CSV table of C-alpha atoms in Angstrom, one decimal:
chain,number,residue,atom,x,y,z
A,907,UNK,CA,-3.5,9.6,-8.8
A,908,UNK,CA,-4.9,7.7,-11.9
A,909,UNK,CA,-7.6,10.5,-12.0
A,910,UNK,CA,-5.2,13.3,-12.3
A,911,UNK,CA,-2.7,10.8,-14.6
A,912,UNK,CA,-6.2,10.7,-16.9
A,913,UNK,CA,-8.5,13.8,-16.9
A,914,UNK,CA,-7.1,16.0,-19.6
A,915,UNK,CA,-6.1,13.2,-21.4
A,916,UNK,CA,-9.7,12.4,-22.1
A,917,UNK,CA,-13.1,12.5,-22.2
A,918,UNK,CA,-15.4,12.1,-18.8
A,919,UNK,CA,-16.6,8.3,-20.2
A,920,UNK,CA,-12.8,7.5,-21.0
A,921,UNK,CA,-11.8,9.1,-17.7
A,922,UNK,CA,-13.9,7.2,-15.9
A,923,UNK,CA,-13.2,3.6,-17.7
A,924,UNK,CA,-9.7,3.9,-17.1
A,925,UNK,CA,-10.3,4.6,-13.6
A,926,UNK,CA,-12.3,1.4,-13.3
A,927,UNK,CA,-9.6,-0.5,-15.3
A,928,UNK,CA,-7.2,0.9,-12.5
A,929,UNK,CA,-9.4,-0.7,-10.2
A,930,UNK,CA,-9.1,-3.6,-11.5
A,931,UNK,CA,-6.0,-3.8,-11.8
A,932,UNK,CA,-4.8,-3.0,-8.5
A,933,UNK,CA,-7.7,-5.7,-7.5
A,934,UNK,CA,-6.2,-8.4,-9.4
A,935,UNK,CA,-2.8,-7.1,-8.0
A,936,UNK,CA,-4.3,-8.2,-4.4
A,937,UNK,CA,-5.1,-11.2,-5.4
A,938,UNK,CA,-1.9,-12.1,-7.0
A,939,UNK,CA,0.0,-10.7,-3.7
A,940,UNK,CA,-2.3,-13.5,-1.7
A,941,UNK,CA,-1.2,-15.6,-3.6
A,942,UNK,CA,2.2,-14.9,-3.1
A,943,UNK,CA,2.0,-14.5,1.0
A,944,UNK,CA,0.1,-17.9,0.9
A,945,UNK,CA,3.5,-19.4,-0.9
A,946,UNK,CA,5.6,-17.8,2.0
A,947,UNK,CA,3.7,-19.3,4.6
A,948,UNK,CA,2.7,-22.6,3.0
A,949,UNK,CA,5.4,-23.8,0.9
A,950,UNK,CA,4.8,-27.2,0.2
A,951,UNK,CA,0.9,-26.8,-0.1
A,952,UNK,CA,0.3,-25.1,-3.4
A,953,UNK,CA,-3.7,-25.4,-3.1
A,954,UNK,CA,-3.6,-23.2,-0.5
A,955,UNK,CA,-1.7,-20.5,-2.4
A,956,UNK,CA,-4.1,-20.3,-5.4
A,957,UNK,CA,-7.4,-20.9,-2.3
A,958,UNK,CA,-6.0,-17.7,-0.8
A,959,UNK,CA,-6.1,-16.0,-4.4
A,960,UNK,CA,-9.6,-17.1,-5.2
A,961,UNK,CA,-11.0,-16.5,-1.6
A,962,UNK,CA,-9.3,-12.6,-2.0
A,963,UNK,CA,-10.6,-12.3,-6.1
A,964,UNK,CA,-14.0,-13.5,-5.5
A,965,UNK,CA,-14.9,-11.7,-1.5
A,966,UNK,CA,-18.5,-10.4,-2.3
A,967,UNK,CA,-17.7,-7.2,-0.8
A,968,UNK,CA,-14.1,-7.0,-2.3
A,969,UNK,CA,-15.3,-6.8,-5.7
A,970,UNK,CA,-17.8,-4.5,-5.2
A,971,UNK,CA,-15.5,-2.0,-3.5
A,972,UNK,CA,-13.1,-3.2,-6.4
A,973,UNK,CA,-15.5,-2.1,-9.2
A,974,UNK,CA,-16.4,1.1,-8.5
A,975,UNK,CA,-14.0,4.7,-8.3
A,976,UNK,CA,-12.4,5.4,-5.1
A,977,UNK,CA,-9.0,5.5,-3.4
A,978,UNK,CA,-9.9,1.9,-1.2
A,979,UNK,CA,-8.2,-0.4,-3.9
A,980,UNK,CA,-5.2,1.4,-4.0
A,981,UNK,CA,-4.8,1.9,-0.3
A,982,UNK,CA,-5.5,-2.5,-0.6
A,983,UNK,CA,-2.7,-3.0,-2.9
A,984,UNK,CA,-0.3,-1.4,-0.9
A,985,UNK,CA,-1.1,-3.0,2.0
A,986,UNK,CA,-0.8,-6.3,0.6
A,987,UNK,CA,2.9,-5.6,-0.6
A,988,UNK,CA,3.5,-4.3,2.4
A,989,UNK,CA,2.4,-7.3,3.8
A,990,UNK,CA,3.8,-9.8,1.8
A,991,UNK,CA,7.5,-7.8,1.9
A,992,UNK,CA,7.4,-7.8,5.6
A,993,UNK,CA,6.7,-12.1,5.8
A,994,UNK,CA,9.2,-12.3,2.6
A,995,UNK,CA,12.0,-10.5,4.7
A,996,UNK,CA,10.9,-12.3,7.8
A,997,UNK,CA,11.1,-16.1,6.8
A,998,UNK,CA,14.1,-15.5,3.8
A,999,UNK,CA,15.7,-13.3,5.7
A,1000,UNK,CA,17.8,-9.7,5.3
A,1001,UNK,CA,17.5,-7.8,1.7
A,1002,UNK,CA,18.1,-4.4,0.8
A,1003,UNK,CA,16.4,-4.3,-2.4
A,1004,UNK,CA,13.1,-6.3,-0.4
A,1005,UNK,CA,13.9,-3.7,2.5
A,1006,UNK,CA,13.9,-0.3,-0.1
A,1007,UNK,CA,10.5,-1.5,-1.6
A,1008,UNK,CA,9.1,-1.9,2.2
A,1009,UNK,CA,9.9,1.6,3.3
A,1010,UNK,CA,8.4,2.5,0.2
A,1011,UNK,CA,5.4,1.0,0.2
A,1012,UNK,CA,5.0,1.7,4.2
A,1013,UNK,CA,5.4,5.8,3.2
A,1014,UNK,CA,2.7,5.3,0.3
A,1015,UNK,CA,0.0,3.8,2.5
A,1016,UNK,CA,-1.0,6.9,3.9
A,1017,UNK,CA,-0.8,8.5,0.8
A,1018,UNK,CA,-3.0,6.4,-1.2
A,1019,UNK,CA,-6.0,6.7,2.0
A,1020,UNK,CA,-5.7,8.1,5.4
A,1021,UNK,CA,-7.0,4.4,6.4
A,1022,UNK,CA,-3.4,3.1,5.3
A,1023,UNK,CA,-1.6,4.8,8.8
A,1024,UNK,CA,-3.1,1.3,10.3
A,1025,UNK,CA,-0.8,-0.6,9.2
A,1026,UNK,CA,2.5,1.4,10.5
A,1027,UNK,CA,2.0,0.0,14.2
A,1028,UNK,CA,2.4,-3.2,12.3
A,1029,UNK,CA,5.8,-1.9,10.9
A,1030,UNK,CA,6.7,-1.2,14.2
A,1031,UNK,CA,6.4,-4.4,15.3
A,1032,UNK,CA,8.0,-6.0,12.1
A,1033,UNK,CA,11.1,-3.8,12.5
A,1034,UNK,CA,11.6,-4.9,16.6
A,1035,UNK,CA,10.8,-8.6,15.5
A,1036,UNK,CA,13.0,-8.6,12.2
A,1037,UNK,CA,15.9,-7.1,15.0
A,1038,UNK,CA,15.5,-9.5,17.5
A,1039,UNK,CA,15.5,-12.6,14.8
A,1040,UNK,CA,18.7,-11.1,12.9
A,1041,UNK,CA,20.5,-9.0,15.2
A,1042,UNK,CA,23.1,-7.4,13.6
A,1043,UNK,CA,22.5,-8.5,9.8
A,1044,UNK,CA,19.2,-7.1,10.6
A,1045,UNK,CA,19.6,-3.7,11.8
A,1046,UNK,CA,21.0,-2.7,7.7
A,1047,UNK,CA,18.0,-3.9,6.8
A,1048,UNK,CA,15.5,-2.3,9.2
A,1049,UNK,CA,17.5,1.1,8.6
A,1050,UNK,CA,17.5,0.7,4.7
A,1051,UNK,CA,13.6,0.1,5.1
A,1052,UNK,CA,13.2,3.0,7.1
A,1053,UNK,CA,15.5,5.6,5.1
A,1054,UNK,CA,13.4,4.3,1.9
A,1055,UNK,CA,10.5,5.2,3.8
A,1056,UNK,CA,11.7,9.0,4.8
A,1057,UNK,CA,12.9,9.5,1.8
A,1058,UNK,CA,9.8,8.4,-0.4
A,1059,UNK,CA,7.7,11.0,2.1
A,1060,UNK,CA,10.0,13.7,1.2
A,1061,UNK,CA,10.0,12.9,-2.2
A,1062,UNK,CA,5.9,12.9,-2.4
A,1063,UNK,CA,5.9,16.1,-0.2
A,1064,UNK,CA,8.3,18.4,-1.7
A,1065,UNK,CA,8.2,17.3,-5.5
A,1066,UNK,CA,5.4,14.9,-6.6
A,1067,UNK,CA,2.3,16.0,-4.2
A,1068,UNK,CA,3.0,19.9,-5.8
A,1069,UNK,CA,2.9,18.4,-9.4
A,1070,UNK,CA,-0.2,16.6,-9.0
A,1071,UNK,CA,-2.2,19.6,-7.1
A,1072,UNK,CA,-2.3,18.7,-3.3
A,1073,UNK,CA,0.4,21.1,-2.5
A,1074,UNK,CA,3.5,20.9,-0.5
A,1075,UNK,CA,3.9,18.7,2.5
A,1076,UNK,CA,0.5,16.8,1.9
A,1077,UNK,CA,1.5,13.1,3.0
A,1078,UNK,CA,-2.2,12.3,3.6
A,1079,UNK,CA,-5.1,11.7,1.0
A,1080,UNK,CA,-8.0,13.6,2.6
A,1081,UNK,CA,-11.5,13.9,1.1
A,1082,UNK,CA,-12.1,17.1,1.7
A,1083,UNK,CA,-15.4,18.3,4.0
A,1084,UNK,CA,-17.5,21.2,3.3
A,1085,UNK,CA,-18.5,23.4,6.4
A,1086,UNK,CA,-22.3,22.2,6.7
A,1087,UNK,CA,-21.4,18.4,6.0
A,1088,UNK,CA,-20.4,17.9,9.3
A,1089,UNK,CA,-16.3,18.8,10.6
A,1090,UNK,CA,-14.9,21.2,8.2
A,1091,UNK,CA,-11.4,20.0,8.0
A,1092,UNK,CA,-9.8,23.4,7.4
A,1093,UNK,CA,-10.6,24.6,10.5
A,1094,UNK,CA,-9.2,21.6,11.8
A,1095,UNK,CA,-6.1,22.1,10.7
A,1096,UNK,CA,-5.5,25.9,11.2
């Protein structure tokens, strides 16, 4: 998405170093969100917070991936909101606003890298545990989480995905496989 935000905006070099700022960013966004889930779970042991931060920030292969172009950091952000959205609704309890942003950061996974579908078993699970500790104050919650979710996929499929050039109804980021290089996806999906 930063790619397409970017490439007639500017120059291959400039293209290129505001996709590795992106990077970055999102990076230092993981970090931040590990900091954050540590302060759910640990909330009288702020050392452990800002260890969870630093152990994230400075994981050899975690900056490498982090440092170069490609869809992996964006898929890591998401993932960590989703994360820390599912423990913040679980120990504080029932939110709409917390469950809206869930359902919409569970929808993006996917879209950001096929990879990001891993984590909706864990939704599932979230959803039947979240139910089970609120009962009835829960099930809003779970139901604004999931509408959020349906709608942000219909949103991405039938306007944005169009806009940015991966056509209607594309809720997965594919890379694309020529026939020679192995499975050619088109066949796959014909």
């Amino acid at each position: 998405i930063p790619y397409r935000a970017v490439r007639a905006l500017a120059s291959l070099p400039s293209t290129v170093m505001a996709l590795r700022l992106a990077n970055a960013i999102f990076a230092a966004a993981v970090a931040a969100l590990a900091v954050l889930t540590a302060s759910l779970l640990f909330p009288r042991i702020p050392l452990l917070w800002w260890t969870a931060g630093v152990l994230v920030a400075f994981q050899p292969v975690y900056g490498d991936v982090s440092a170069t172009v490609n869809n992996d950091t964006l898929v890591n952000v998401i993932a960590a909101l989703t994360l820390f959205l599912m423990l913040r609704l679980l120990i504080r309890g029932p939110s709409l606003g917390f469950a809206v942003a869930l359902g919409v950061a569970v929808a993006l996974l996917p879209i950001a890298k096929i990879t990001g579908f891993a984590l909706w078993p864990a939704f599932g699970v979230w959803i039947l545990i979240f139910l089970l500790r609120y009962r009835t104050q829960g099930v809003a919650t779970c139901v604004a989480a999931l509408s959020a979710s349906a709608v942000a996929a219909l949103i991405w499929c039938f306007a944005v995905s169009p806009v940015v050039g991966w056509g209607r109804g594309a809720l997965v980021n594919v890379h694309p496989v020529r026939s020679g290089a192995g499975t050619d996806i088109q066949s796959l999906t014909s």
